[in-house]
Structures are given as structure tokens and as C-alpha cells.
XYZ file of C-alpha atoms in Angstrom:
723
model
C -13.820 5.004 -14.352
C -11.077 6.434 -16.557
C -8.590 8.735 -15.198
C -4.857 9.476 -15.453
C -3.942 11.332 -12.167
C -0.344 11.427 -13.267
C 0.976 13.216 -10.352
C 3.421 10.656 -9.008
C 5.023 10.350 -12.295
C 5.164 14.099 -12.856
C 7.231 15.115 -9.833
C 10.765 13.603 -9.659
C 12.143 13.008 -6.203
C 16.063 13.277 -5.573
C 17.062 11.764 -2.241
C 20.472 13.125 -0.880
C 22.015 10.475 1.153
C 25.325 10.806 3.255
C 27.852 8.127 3.182
C 28.952 9.047 6.658
C 29.058 11.804 9.325
C 30.001 15.237 8.850
C 29.828 15.265 4.980
C 28.073 18.530 4.792
C 24.771 16.915 3.724
C 22.501 19.952 4.396
C 24.933 22.219 2.732
C 24.887 20.174 -0.445
C 21.173 19.653 -0.441
C 20.508 23.346 -0.205
C 23.085 24.023 -2.885
C 21.483 21.491 -5.102
C 18.230 23.275 -4.810
C 19.809 26.534 -5.495
C 21.517 25.186 -8.500
C 18.238 23.803 -9.831
C 16.478 26.964 -9.205
C 19.196 28.899 -11.176
C 18.729 26.626 -14.131
C 14.905 27.490 -14.166
C 13.684 24.047 -12.691
C 10.672 24.364 -10.695
C 12.140 22.892 -7.432
C 10.851 21.991 -4.034
C 12.527 20.773 -0.788
C 11.615 18.236 1.660
C 13.064 17.068 4.875
C 10.601 14.237 5.710
C 11.942 13.396 9.357
C 13.651 15.935 11.560
C 17.015 15.130 12.892
C 17.846 17.775 15.383
C 21.461 18.618 16.392
C 22.412 19.055 19.881
C 21.125 22.321 21.155
C 18.494 22.820 18.507
C 15.215 24.199 19.802
C 13.564 25.952 16.984
C 12.344 24.814 13.423
C 14.397 22.373 11.406
C 17.444 24.106 10.140
C 17.318 22.600 6.616
C 14.008 24.255 6.018
C 15.148 27.545 7.449
C 18.139 27.605 5.164
C 15.878 26.913 2.206
C 13.516 29.743 3.135
C 16.548 31.990 2.789
C 18.179 30.692 -0.238
C 15.164 29.602 -2.312
C 12.479 31.969 -1.044
C 9.830 29.272 -0.132
C 8.865 27.406 2.950
C 9.031 23.661 2.759
C 6.639 21.544 4.752
C 7.757 20.877 8.354
C 9.291 17.315 8.957
C 7.940 14.773 11.138
C 9.307 15.259 14.623
C 12.077 12.661 15.528
C 10.336 11.683 18.553
C 7.080 10.808 16.520
C 9.139 8.932 13.977
C 10.868 6.834 16.714
C 7.512 6.109 18.340
C 6.080 4.771 15.201
C 9.242 2.551 14.766
C 9.010 1.365 18.430
C 5.261 0.436 17.847
C 5.833 -1.507 14.698
C 4.071 1.301 12.565
C 6.712 1.565 9.925
C 4.313 1.679 6.995
C 2.406 4.361 8.881
C 5.596 6.371 9.199
C 6.316 6.276 5.367
C 2.827 7.365 4.653
C 3.782 10.523 6.808
C 6.827 10.800 4.444
C 4.610 10.778 1.441
C 2.381 13.462 2.938
C 5.351 15.720 3.344
C 6.607 14.954 -0.201
C 3.314 15.749 -1.775
C 3.124 19.003 0.106
C 6.449 19.839 -1.185
C 5.741 18.763 -4.626
C 2.498 20.863 -5.350
C 4.258 23.369 -7.654
C 7.525 21.456 -8.354
C 8.781 19.331 -11.103
C 11.680 18.153 -9.060
C 11.823 17.892 -5.185
C 15.167 17.558 -3.332
C 14.780 15.339 -0.233
C 17.233 15.438 2.478
C 18.124 12.074 3.991
C 19.225 11.163 7.475
C 22.693 10.697 8.945
C 23.481 7.518 10.819
C 24.591 8.461 14.258
C 24.543 6.627 17.574
C 21.371 8.413 18.732
C 19.853 7.655 15.288
C 20.751 4.066 14.369
C 17.663 3.514 12.221
C 18.708 6.284 9.647
C 20.285 4.028 7.146
C 17.242 1.838 7.077
C 14.840 4.812 6.677
C 16.846 6.185 3.992
C 16.345 3.138 1.941
C 12.646 3.062 2.786
C 12.264 6.730 1.801
C 13.973 6.082 -1.536
C 11.634 3.077 -2.271
C 8.562 4.945 -0.943
C 9.089 7.955 -3.075
C 10.673 6.066 -6.037
C 13.447 8.463 -5.559
C 16.753 8.995 -7.569
C 19.618 8.839 -5.020
C 22.685 11.089 -4.968
C 25.381 10.331 -2.332
C 27.358 12.880 -0.587
C 30.894 11.749 0.291
C 33.983 13.291 1.508
C 37.107 11.804 -0.218
C 39.664 12.703 2.395
C 42.815 10.860 1.756
C 41.277 7.831 0.250
C 42.962 6.267 -2.687
C 40.803 5.949 -5.861
C 40.020 2.155 -5.007
C 39.131 2.959 -1.376
C 36.654 5.715 -2.484
C 35.169 3.497 -5.012
C 34.627 0.651 -2.579
C 32.946 2.984 -0.087
C 30.412 4.226 -2.785
C 29.858 0.598 -3.707
C 28.957 -0.287 -0.107
C 26.724 2.815 0.171
C 24.821 2.040 -2.863
C 24.123 -1.664 -1.980
C 20.876 -1.103 0.192
C 19.567 1.064 -2.768
C 20.030 -1.715 -5.488
C 23.876 -1.125 -6.157
C 25.630 0.997 -8.558
C 24.264 0.614 -12.066
C 20.664 0.297 -10.711
C 17.870 2.687 -11.888
C 17.776 4.189 -8.548
C 21.558 5.093 -7.665
C 22.306 7.981 -10.197
C 25.046 10.210 -8.765
C 27.405 11.407 -6.270
C 28.628 14.856 -5.013
C 32.087 14.960 -3.423
C 32.438 17.518 -0.756
C 35.381 18.992 1.083
C 37.816 18.023 -1.591
C 41.365 18.925 -0.560
C 40.816 19.425 3.032
C 43.975 18.990 5.136
C 43.892 15.976 7.684
C 41.626 16.702 10.583
C 40.860 20.221 9.236
C 38.898 22.021 11.865
C 38.578 25.352 10.124
C 40.130 27.378 13.026
C 43.275 25.281 13.359
C 46.454 26.212 11.294
C 47.310 23.506 8.695
C 48.284 23.176 5.215
C 46.107 25.095 2.744
C 44.351 22.986 0.134
C 46.075 22.904 -3.242
C 43.895 24.118 -6.078
C 43.214 21.252 -8.408
C 40.979 22.360 -11.320
C 41.213 18.966 -12.876
C 40.205 17.125 -9.800
C 36.707 16.168 -11.000
C 38.225 14.883 -14.463
C 40.874 12.819 -12.658
C 38.353 11.245 -10.240
C 36.210 10.286 -13.240
C 39.285 8.451 -14.876
C 40.805 6.907 -11.821
C 37.849 5.930 -9.566
C 36.359 2.699 -10.861
C 32.829 3.293 -9.828
C 32.727 6.449 -11.924
C 33.578 4.445 -14.895
C 30.321 2.766 -14.539
C 26.857 4.137 -14.314
C 27.390 6.465 -11.576
C 27.414 10.167 -12.349
C 29.880 12.551 -10.583
C 27.633 15.632 -9.992
C 30.430 17.805 -8.678
C 33.519 18.029 -6.556
C 33.146 20.854 -3.967
C 36.533 22.240 -2.772
C 37.238 22.733 0.881
C 37.805 26.396 1.681
C 38.762 27.528 5.249
C 36.667 30.637 4.610
C 33.490 28.701 4.071
C 33.760 27.219 7.551
C 34.811 30.413 9.305
C 32.296 31.338 12.101
C 31.770 34.952 13.446
C 33.059 36.132 16.704
C 29.455 36.212 17.855
C 29.154 32.584 17.274
C 32.161 31.702 19.297
C 30.969 33.914 22.046
C 27.424 32.274 22.146
C 29.063 28.798 22.111
C 31.424 29.505 25.015
C 29.027 31.640 26.988
C 31.839 34.052 27.196
C 31.282 37.481 28.821
C 31.912 40.414 26.491
C 34.301 42.952 27.967
C 34.502 45.008 24.820
C 31.916 44.222 21.951
C 34.119 45.553 18.928
C 32.909 43.934 15.697
C 31.261 40.621 16.475
C 30.656 39.945 12.795
C 34.456 39.404 12.004
C 35.275 35.912 10.882
C 37.458 33.541 12.916
C 39.841 31.567 10.619
C 42.574 30.645 13.048
C 43.085 30.069 16.860
C 46.359 31.032 18.784
C 47.162 30.256 22.226
C 49.252 33.114 23.721
C 51.592 31.652 26.408
C 55.042 32.840 25.345
C 56.793 36.211 25.517
C 55.169 39.287 23.892
C 57.602 39.276 21.072
C 56.913 35.603 20.106
C 53.130 36.062 20.591
C 53.093 39.092 18.354
C 53.863 36.804 15.347
C 50.419 35.173 15.916
C 48.457 38.391 16.127
C 47.225 38.068 12.432
C 43.959 38.998 10.703
C 41.230 36.473 11.601
C 42.834 35.012 14.551
C 40.977 34.150 17.854
C 43.891 34.815 20.323
C 43.581 33.022 23.730
C 45.488 34.123 26.835
C 45.201 34.485 30.444
C 43.439 37.706 31.588
C 46.447 38.714 33.562
C 48.753 38.806 30.600
C 48.115 42.592 30.125
C 51.242 42.703 27.957
C 49.541 40.486 25.316
C 46.317 42.522 25.593
C 48.355 45.597 24.897
C 50.329 43.772 22.090
C 46.809 42.869 20.291
C 45.792 46.461 20.777
C 48.859 47.758 18.903
C 48.416 45.014 16.218
C 44.906 46.223 15.567
C 46.231 49.863 15.268
C 48.864 48.759 12.667
C 46.197 47.495 10.542
C 45.902 43.805 11.447
C 42.186 42.999 12.129
C 42.600 40.392 14.740
C 39.278 38.630 15.095
C 39.119 38.776 18.868
C 40.900 38.188 22.185
C 39.549 35.441 24.289
C 40.838 35.979 28.061
C 40.855 33.095 30.428
C 41.006 32.149 34.175
C 38.385 34.752 34.875
C 41.096 37.487 35.261
C 39.985 40.819 33.971
C 42.360 43.434 32.717
C 42.736 46.626 34.893
C 40.742 49.772 33.922
C 44.042 51.696 33.155
C 45.074 49.053 30.668
C 41.841 49.146 28.880
C 41.839 52.864 28.926
C 45.390 52.666 27.237
C 44.086 50.306 24.725
C 40.967 52.142 23.873
C 42.169 53.254 20.538
C 43.182 49.982 19.397
C 40.047 48.437 20.685
C 38.033 50.926 18.746
C 39.147 49.320 15.402
C 36.733 46.502 16.004
C 38.874 44.171 18.298
C 36.483 42.237 20.646
C 37.592 41.198 24.259
C 35.842 38.120 25.854
C 36.323 36.548 29.252
C 35.816 32.918 30.290
C 36.570 31.153 33.634
C 38.309 28.355 32.051
C 42.161 28.230 31.725
C 43.798 28.662 28.421
C 44.252 25.160 27.426
C 40.547 24.146 28.510
C 39.285 27.191 26.483
C 41.319 26.144 23.363
C 39.910 22.622 23.604
C 36.468 23.852 23.828
C 36.955 26.102 20.899
C 38.382 23.321 18.885
C 35.169 21.276 19.667
C 32.788 23.944 18.375
C 30.344 22.615 15.727
C 31.066 24.835 12.647
C 27.801 24.321 10.975
C 26.431 27.476 9.642
C 24.057 29.405 11.970
C 20.717 30.207 10.672
C 21.177 34.048 11.231
C 24.592 34.080 9.199
C 22.882 34.988 5.991
C 26.169 36.064 4.503
C 27.905 32.550 4.953
C 24.562 30.778 3.932
C 24.635 32.634 0.696
C 28.386 31.913 0.048
C 27.873 28.309 0.780
C 24.861 27.956 -1.371
C 26.558 29.743 -4.356
C 29.843 27.854 -3.988
C 28.069 24.435 -3.972
C 25.838 25.303 -6.766
C 28.820 26.580 -8.930
C 30.719 23.322 -8.235
C 27.989 21.129 -9.607
C 28.131 19.888 -13.277
C 25.392 21.537 -15.301
C 25.547 18.739 -17.982
C 25.014 15.911 -15.483
C 22.553 17.903 -13.619
C 20.549 18.607 -16.596
C 20.618 14.784 -17.769
C 19.424 13.938 -14.250
C 16.369 16.272 -14.195
C 15.765 16.799 -17.852
C 12.844 14.503 -18.003
C 10.758 12.372 -15.662
C 11.642 8.592 -15.868
C 9.431 6.502 -17.871
C 7.850 3.861 -15.607
C 8.148 5.491 -12.260
C 6.579 3.240 -9.551
C 3.936 3.989 -7.191
C 5.022 2.596 -3.756
C 2.508 1.085 -1.351
C 2.929 4.008 1.286
C 2.309 6.579 -1.697
C -0.666 4.516 -2.772
C -2.234 4.371 0.681
C -1.414 8.118 1.108
C -3.044 8.766 -2.254
C -6.096 6.773 -1.280
C -6.670 8.569 2.186
C -6.065 12.072 0.708
C -8.429 11.612 -2.339
C -10.993 9.945 -0.133
C -10.945 12.903 2.379
C -11.370 15.185 -0.472
C -14.329 13.241 -1.832
C -16.121 13.433 1.585
C -18.487 10.419 0.708
C -21.149 8.680 2.760
C -20.476 5.009 2.692
C -23.013 2.327 4.040
C -21.581 -0.607 5.837
C -24.563 -3.407 6.211
C -22.404 -5.398 8.759
C -22.884 -2.696 11.418
C -22.169 -4.932 14.452
C -19.229 -6.787 13.107
C -16.250 -5.909 15.337
C -13.734 -5.167 12.512
C -16.167 -3.073 10.628
C -16.948 -1.103 13.857
C -13.320 -0.383 14.365
C -12.635 0.440 10.635
C -15.815 2.853 10.679
C -14.455 4.551 13.876
C -11.000 5.072 12.090
C -12.531 6.243 8.833
C -14.528 8.912 10.758
C -11.706 10.105 13.052
C -9.250 10.346 10.089
C -11.956 11.973 7.749
C -11.610 9.184 5.150
C -15.475 8.855 4.889
C -18.699 9.315 6.486
C -19.631 5.662 7.505
C -23.219 4.686 8.013
C -23.704 1.480 10.001
C -26.817 -0.718 9.565
C -27.547 -2.471 12.775
C -29.552 -2.482 15.933
C -27.895 0.338 17.860
C -27.967 -1.774 21.131
C -26.173 -4.743 19.356
C -23.875 -2.313 17.834
C -22.886 -0.799 21.198
C -22.617 -4.324 22.731
C -20.353 -5.500 19.959
C -18.132 -2.396 20.452
C -17.819 -3.005 24.254
C -17.035 -6.611 23.755
C -14.124 -5.389 21.557
C -13.005 -2.778 24.017
C -13.810 -0.117 21.476
C -15.348 3.340 22.195
C -17.345 4.552 19.362
C -16.550 8.171 18.244
C -19.142 10.865 18.473
C -20.908 11.348 15.241
C -20.714 7.786 14.006
C -24.044 7.271 12.221
C -25.921 4.232 13.134
C -29.257 3.239 11.481
C -31.678 0.719 12.905
C -32.791 -1.410 9.706
C -36.223 -1.831 11.147
C -37.081 1.870 11.092
C -36.056 2.062 7.428
C -37.340 -0.868 5.634
C -40.751 0.430 5.114
C -39.877 3.390 2.961
C -37.912 1.265 0.524
C -40.715 -1.403 -0.230
C -42.444 0.420 -2.973
C -39.171 1.597 -4.906
C -38.001 -2.027 -4.759
C -41.150 -3.266 -6.142
C -41.027 -0.988 -9.063
C -37.458 -2.018 -9.718
C -38.312 -5.822 -9.627
C -41.991 -5.966 -10.730
C -41.003 -7.444 -14.010
C -39.577 -10.240 -11.925
C -42.915 -10.871 -10.260
C -41.771 -9.152 -6.936
C -44.784 -7.832 -4.804
C -44.743 -5.775 -1.570
C -44.663 -8.676 0.963
C -41.653 -10.207 -1.014
C -40.054 -6.946 -1.091
C -40.334 -6.336 2.624
C -38.855 -9.879 3.116
C -35.887 -9.123 0.958
C -35.210 -5.977 2.648
C -34.564 -7.876 6.048
C -31.129 -8.525 4.404
C -29.206 -5.380 5.424
C -27.067 -5.853 2.178
C -30.183 -5.474 0.185
C -31.355 -2.483 2.314
C -27.998 -0.730 1.917
C -28.076 -1.305 -1.694
C -31.490 0.370 -1.931
C -30.036 3.211 -0.003
C -27.410 3.581 -2.738
C -29.842 3.224 -5.690
C -31.883 5.937 -4.062
C -28.727 8.115 -3.691
C -28.986 8.272 0.102
C -25.460 6.985 0.252
C -22.567 7.134 -2.211
C -21.105 3.576 -1.877
C -21.352 0.251 -0.106
C -18.843 -2.019 1.469
C -19.753 -5.548 2.556
C -18.367 -9.118 2.985
C -16.634 -9.416 6.295
C -19.378 -11.761 7.152
C -21.361 -12.139 3.822
C -20.223 -14.104 0.851
C -19.186 -12.337 -2.388
C -22.449 -13.559 -3.986
C -24.517 -11.969 -1.090
C -22.824 -8.641 -1.662
C -22.751 -8.451 -5.435
C -26.277 -10.058 -6.197
C -28.289 -7.152 -4.952
C -26.033 -4.715 -6.827
C -26.423 -6.626 -10.161
C -30.287 -6.529 -9.690
C -30.666 -2.940 -8.748
C -27.535 -0.969 -9.529
C -26.792 -2.425 -12.898
C -23.730 -2.131 -15.034
C -22.516 1.076 -16.959
C -23.612 0.952 -20.600
C -20.131 0.075 -22.197
C -19.481 -2.700 -19.725
C -19.997 -6.442 -20.897
C -19.260 -7.847 -17.245
C -18.676 -6.919 -13.715
C -15.325 -7.745 -12.631
C -12.629 -7.053 -9.817
C -9.238 -5.997 -9.180
C -6.901 -6.182 -6.135
C -4.320 -3.582 -5.484
C -1.194 -5.647 -4.349
C 1.179 -3.665 -2.328
C 4.530 -5.288 -3.080
C 7.556 -3.921 -1.136
C 8.470 -1.491 -4.008
C 5.386 -0.839 -5.964
C 1.673 -1.502 -6.293
C 0.449 -3.854 -8.793
C -3.195 -4.408 -10.109
C -4.488 -8.006 -10.351
C -7.767 -8.896 -12.164
C -9.990 -10.676 -12.174
C -9.348 -12.723 -8.951
C -12.846 -12.503 -7.422
C -15.786 -12.625 -9.722
C -15.812 -14.303 -13.090
C -14.881 -18.138 -13.142
C -14.105 -18.565 -16.781
C -14.503 -15.434 -18.861
C -14.831 -15.363 -22.674
C -12.367 -13.697 -24.845
C -14.564 -10.624 -25.269
C -15.186 -10.591 -21.376
C -11.480 -11.113 -20.701
C -10.745 -8.015 -22.967
C -13.452 -6.037 -20.895
C -11.690 -6.958 -17.850
C -8.341 -5.889 -19.247
C -9.679 -2.478 -20.256
C -11.632 -1.898 -16.894
C -8.541 -2.904 -14.890
C -6.316 -0.385 -16.954
C -8.667 2.411 -16.237
C -8.766 1.534 -12.556
C -5.006 1.576 -12.436
C -4.966 5.057 -14.068
C -7.757 6.267 -11.773
C -5.605 5.561 -8.686
C -2.222 6.912 -10.092
C -0.703 3.753 -11.426
C 0.779 3.652 -14.833
C -1.162 0.970 -16.985
C 1.034 -1.500 -18.637
C -1.373 -4.463 -19.157
C -0.100 -8.163 -19.325
C -2.540 -10.712 -20.412
C -1.233 -13.737 -18.721
C -1.090 -17.394 -19.941
C 1.278 -20.337 -19.444
C 3.012 -19.390 -22.652
C 4.622 -16.192 -23.961
C 4.107 -14.834 -27.319
C 3.733 -17.579 -30.035
C 5.656 -20.329 -28.081
C 2.609 -22.226 -27.049
C -0.743 -23.340 -28.511
C -3.969 -24.742 -27.170
C -7.497 -23.341 -26.659
C -6.430 -21.623 -23.284
C -3.692 -19.698 -24.961
C -5.734 -18.794 -27.993
C -8.505 -17.306 -25.702
C -5.731 -14.941 -24.235
C -4.370 -14.149 -27.731
C -7.826 -13.166 -28.963
C -8.620 -11.194 -25.890
C -5.397 -9.394 -26.293
C -6.250 -8.394 -29.796
C -9.801 -7.338 -28.897
C -8.615 -5.110 -26.103
C -5.895 -3.481 -28.230
C -8.581 -2.644 -30.912
C -11.111 -1.247 -28.314
C -8.225 0.978 -26.697
C -5.418 1.423 -28.851
C -3.810 4.029 -26.714
C -3.237 1.540 -23.860
C -0.103 -0.514 -23.471
C -1.550 -4.073 -23.692
C 0.502 -7.211 -24.652
C -0.057 -11.035 -24.374
C 0.009 -13.775 -24.049
C 2.814 -13.427 -21.426
C 3.977 -15.715 -18.800
C 3.997 -14.209 -15.297
C 7.866 -14.114 -15.033
C 8.049 -12.600 -18.449
C 5.438 -9.729 -17.542
C 7.159 -9.023 -14.213
C 10.931 -9.498 -14.614
C 13.189 -7.453 -16.896
C 15.790 -10.151 -17.312
C 13.265 -12.711 -18.325
C 11.524 -10.296 -20.549
C 14.776 -9.588 -22.428
C 14.899 -13.344 -23.534
C 11.276 -14.284 -23.846
C 9.702 -10.925 -25.081
C 12.308 -8.620 -26.137
C 10.209 -6.399 -28.411
C 7.373 -5.960 -25.898
C 6.656 -2.641 -24.282
C 4.755 -4.363 -21.421
C 7.051 -7.346 -20.839
C 9.301 -6.886 -17.679
C 7.421 -3.739 -16.736
C 3.775 -4.800 -16.368
C 1.715 -3.064 -13.721
C -1.600 -4.558 -14.379
C -1.790 -8.452 -14.504
C -4.922 -10.124 -16.183
C -5.446 -13.680 -15.306
C -7.265 -16.024 -17.860
C -9.612 -17.450 -15.153
C -10.758 -17.223 -11.618
C -8.983 -20.321 -10.609
C -5.540 -19.042 -11.788
C -6.223 -15.395 -10.424
C -7.524 -16.252 -6.992
C -4.865 -18.839 -6.366
C -2.108 -16.465 -7.537
C -3.229 -13.503 -5.350
C -3.591 -15.557 -2.372
C -0.274 -17.143 -2.808
C 1.539 -13.814 -3.359
C -0.488 -12.254 -0.399
C 0.378 -14.959 2.076
C 3.768 -16.169 1.007
C 5.217 -12.731 0.488
C 3.300 -11.057 3.443
C 1.779 -8.571 0.830
C -1.074 -6.310 1.781
C -3.723 -6.686 -0.858
C -6.526 -3.940 -0.957
C -9.750 -5.257 -2.569
C -11.470 -6.582 -4.293
C -12.694 -3.420 -5.904
C -15.621 -4.092 -8.212
C -15.626 -2.681 -11.756
C -18.334 -1.802 -14.168
C -21.110 -0.935 -11.819
C -23.036 2.216 -12.120
C -22.304 3.054 -8.488
C -19.682 1.658 -6.218
C -20.247 -1.592 -4.314
C -17.308 -3.483 -2.964
C -16.697 -6.758 -1.467
C -14.420 -7.683 1.495
C -12.663 -10.877 2.063
C -13.999 -12.681 5.055
C -10.464 -12.839 6.440
C -10.177 -8.931 5.918
C -8.084 -7.047 8.556
C -9.345 -3.673 9.990
C -6.692 -1.882 7.766
C -8.004 -3.638 4.749
C -11.585 -2.421 5.469
C -10.455 1.116 6.049
C -8.682 1.145 2.660
C -11.608 -0.565 0.962
C -13.896 2.192 2.282
C -11.372 4.815 0.884
C -11.407 3.082 -2.486
C -15.176 3.138 -2.569
C -15.343 6.902 -1.679
C -12.921 7.585 -4.572
C -15.048 5.500 -6.950
C -18.046 7.429 -5.833
C -16.260 10.724 -6.649
C -15.137 9.433 -9.968
C -18.650 8.218 -10.965
C -20.247 11.397 -9.944
C -17.599 13.362 -12.133
C -18.561 11.072 -15.160
C -22.228 11.715 -14.540
C -21.778 15.511 -14.510
C -19.647 15.383 -17.740
C -22.315 13.275 -19.242
């Protein structure tokens, strides 16, 4: 079964993470998509988990902004309530599988997908932890968005160091860059409020690179986006909606509000504040100031709007007198608050760009894109990283999706075993496979009832006694050379594993999964007798898919062969490499021993050394190296000292153990000590897929083994068609 799916390695994930609140995360993420799109990069976007702001009732705003700026519709995020429910019920891994599903949807036609992270807020205290999990799950490059404010270079550097720690720290393979936003903003700048204008500083980025310690190391500064009052300026219509103000005269609701003035002094003094872009707040009975604003409008000053307070309406004669000034576009609005309360409410307005403000959306996206360093951006996205890792949630999602697409019929001989029943129900409901249970229907339903399980409609249950007869003659034909006769065949078929294997041989099902009750020998023996091995295979072997916290590794052989010869060990290595490739895992094969390279001697080491040469000769295109100790194969620091010239050491994804004693002990030690989920064993080398379960298998283990079997069946069928 040889296949290089290549999908996860082909699409690069860039996770944009905020270092705090109100850093402009969405704006930067959208601008980054716009910048990549302008460079000709096939870019996608994903907001995996929704984070609605107060008052949001429609679709996720990030996706809507992307639709306008980039012209495509990203996948909808997982609703925040669903995510919180999964976390509350201990379903964190299931949550990350949902994240992967949305990323995969976004990456269908993209080489790079920008992923917007979550902002930590009191109502979302889990955001930081989920950002770390998303980065690991998607094997994403991380870009931080920070606002420097009045921080000193040392303070800014320290803040970025702290933000990077959960992702491996500055200098790690994951943390690659930072965007500084709102550079030069006045202290406590609110957009409306008068304050010092930012001083243009075209050399700011170069100065930051030179003065901020963290940028002298392996952290790229992707851009420094200047603060601009106009980029925050809402329209009069936005202010009116926010306040719920009554419109007395509509005027031009599209004018931008860049300043707020409170009219409480004399008309002469107040007139100095009647400037273009000003929202002028005054009591509705200050008719002198209404008249002054009208005169200012006539003199060519486009005051944005007047907000009248205390619920007091100007008289009709006054409005008639001001009609010509109002006709220039001046808006009059009325609220019941007093002027001070109204000013406070306006100051608290969220200045996030509304989804219907397309002019401001385009301006923001263009300004962010123009501020990003094209050279650094090109280095970041120029090529996919070698050795990207397939995370456990990504692997499980891959299994389920490919199994669904395969749509295979999988027989389960242990039909009345409670865990098998539950797994079969899950597989049918999720579309993972079409399970077939072998067992007396009454016993099956009784076992389900004892477990409190309601079997879904459509779950296929076959009573073995009704089907044994039709397999007697085919079984005799297969085993006649071994002296098998009809009575002996009928007796053998009383074993549900033998019956299920015959169903597989006769193409009535596509695969078989057993072992929750039966031993490995009980499961494999009928397959060896009836299914046989593929022509180029010397030995049937097995692999476990070990779901470590950050990646999935392949262990072989940990279940079948007690003491393989060098030729058999080479065969196991090649089979395991092909299995890794078939399931989206890059194949870098480490042939394990108690010594590395030429450092040791002895018959056991020589066996591994010879097996390595045989495997390299048979498949020169594969990365295979050995002998390697486990730490040299798995850890880059150790590899640099023990095997500095190896292309496998420190980066191995497929670990081949020299014998069953070593392999089985190691896999169980890793599984139990590190609380690692192991999927398998998956058998390799048979003409049709038969897979064994550990007798301690959990329901989840059985589900994923059924999925593995369905995918194997699809791969086997594809090879048959090509042949």
C-alpha cells in the first residue's frame, strides 16, 4: 500500500495570535490575506472558533471581511458555545478535530492559509490555551500581533518573549514573526478624542530591529503599521446606530467622525470647535449653537453632525432658519441623555469597522498590506517547511474523512462485545464505515441493553448460523490440499473470525476487525490461511500509529514477528514507510538498535545494520538510516552529537524495532507512561485488510481501527484496479 498523500505538507498554516486585547487582530489577519493575494500566493483563510463580540448576531465578522477583501467565502467557524461545551465535557481532542476540519476546508485551493487565533478576555479565559493547541494541531507558523504603545525596547522584547513561550519560545521552529500595529498612537487614543497627532517615523521598523533585543534573534518583523486617526473614523450612521439616536435631519450619514466636541460655552467660544469631521454635542435647547453649526456649514466647514441632548428639540422656526446650512449635509440627532452622559457613551463606542463600511474595510486592508515587509513575507511563504508534522487531531480527522469517502463494509466478528457494539454504532452514525456485526441478534440486543446502548437503525447484524452453510464448499476448495473436508470446514466456520474472514475472501465485505476478545493469533491465523500475502511481501507485520502530543509517529513491528531476520526486518521497514505515506505521514525511517552508527558491535547490531542496507537497496528513494538509538532518532540535540550527518536522526517518523520484545515493551511504555493514544496494530502485507485489536482497546481505539481498515480497503482496491 504505497501512497504519498502529501496534503498536510503542501498547505502552510500561518496562525495570527494577539499578545493582548485591542491589538487589531482581525484587521491584521485580513490585511495579511490581502498582502499574500497581491503577491500571487494562493491564499485561504480560517477562523476555526468563533469569538463573537458584544452585539454580534450574524455571521463571523472575520469571514465577512475576507469575502469583501479577497472575494472568497471561508468555512464557517465552530460556534463558541459548541467549543465551550466540548471543553466543559472533556472533549478537547474532538474540538481540535473540528479545527482541522475547518482548516482542511480552507486549504482546498490554497498553498497558504491564514488562521485567525483567539483573543483572551474574561468571557473567553480558554483562548490562550486554545491558540497553543491550534498551533500544534495545524503545525502552524505563529505570527504575533502586538501594539508597542509607549513600551521601551526592553519592555516590548520581554512581552514578546512571554507571548512566545507557550509556542516553544523565540527561536523555535514555530515562532516566526511579529506585526506591530497602531505604531505612534497617542496615549489612550480613542479616534474621536482630540490629542497629539502621531509623528511620522519612516525609519521606525529599522530602529525596532536594531534596538529591540528579540528582533536581533530569530524573530522576523513583518511590518510596523502606523496609527492613523482616519483609519478609526466611524461614519455618522455608525454613531447614530450605536446611540440609538433619533434623526431629526438626516444630512450625510456617511461623513466620518474624527473628533468629538462638547458645546457648553458661549457661541463665540464654541464656534472654534465647529471643525470638519467633528461630532458636536450640546443640549437641544442651545439654539444659538445649532445656528452656529449651520453657519459653519454654510462657510464651508463640513461638521460631521450635531448630537442634541436632554431630549429637547429645536423649534420649527429655528430649523427653518437653518435649512440652507443643513442642506449641505449636516446631520441633526437627538438623545435623551444629558450632554456629559452622551459624551461618555460616545467615548465608549467600539471603533471596529462595521461590515457594511466597505470604504473603510478597503482602506484598512490596503494600509496593512502596504505596511508588511515583502521580503520577510516572501521568506515566510516561499516554500513549505521540510518535515512538517502531522498532529494527532489532524491524523484522526484524516482517518475519518478518508474512511467516509471510502464507504466500506467492515465485518466485526465479536458482534455482542459491548465496546464493539458502541464503536459500530458510532461508525454508522458518523459515516466512518458500514459495520457488519456477527452474532445472534437476541444476544447482540441484550448486550446493548446491559450497556445502556440504543443501537441505531440500519446497523447490520448477521446471525452466524444462517450463513455458515454457504461458505463450507468455498472453504473446502481453499484448504483441500491441507486435508480439510466438509464436516471439518463446517466446524471451523463456527468460529466467527473464520466466518468473517471467508466473507472477506468472497468479497462480501471489504475488511475485518477483531481482537477485543480474541487473541492476535485467533485473528491473524485465518487471514494467513485464506487471504494470503501480497506477492512482494516476505512477512506479515504490523504498525501502531502513536499519537504523541505534537505529532503522530509509526512504530513497527510491535505485535506480530518475535525475531525477524535481516531480510524480514528490511521488509517491515519498507512496509511501515509505505503505511506512513499512505496516511499522510512523511516517511523518515529509523532502524533502531542499542547503538548508533558504528559505535557498537554484536549480532543484534549487525542484524539491524544489514537490514538497513537491504531496505535502502530495495527502496533507494526512501529516507532510511540505522542503526540508531531511540534518542538519536527522536531528538535533534542528541542527533547532532551522535549522528550529525544523518537525514533521519532527530527527525524520524517511522521507528522500526529489532524484535517483538523491544517493540511491544516500548509501545506499551510510551502509551501508558505518556498517556498517548495508540491506534492499531494495523496489519501490513495481506491481500485484503484484517486488523487486530488490543484486548484492552477503548471504544475510540476500535472506531479508528475500523477507519484504518476502510482506508486500507480503498487503497487495496485502487492497487487492484491499477494492476
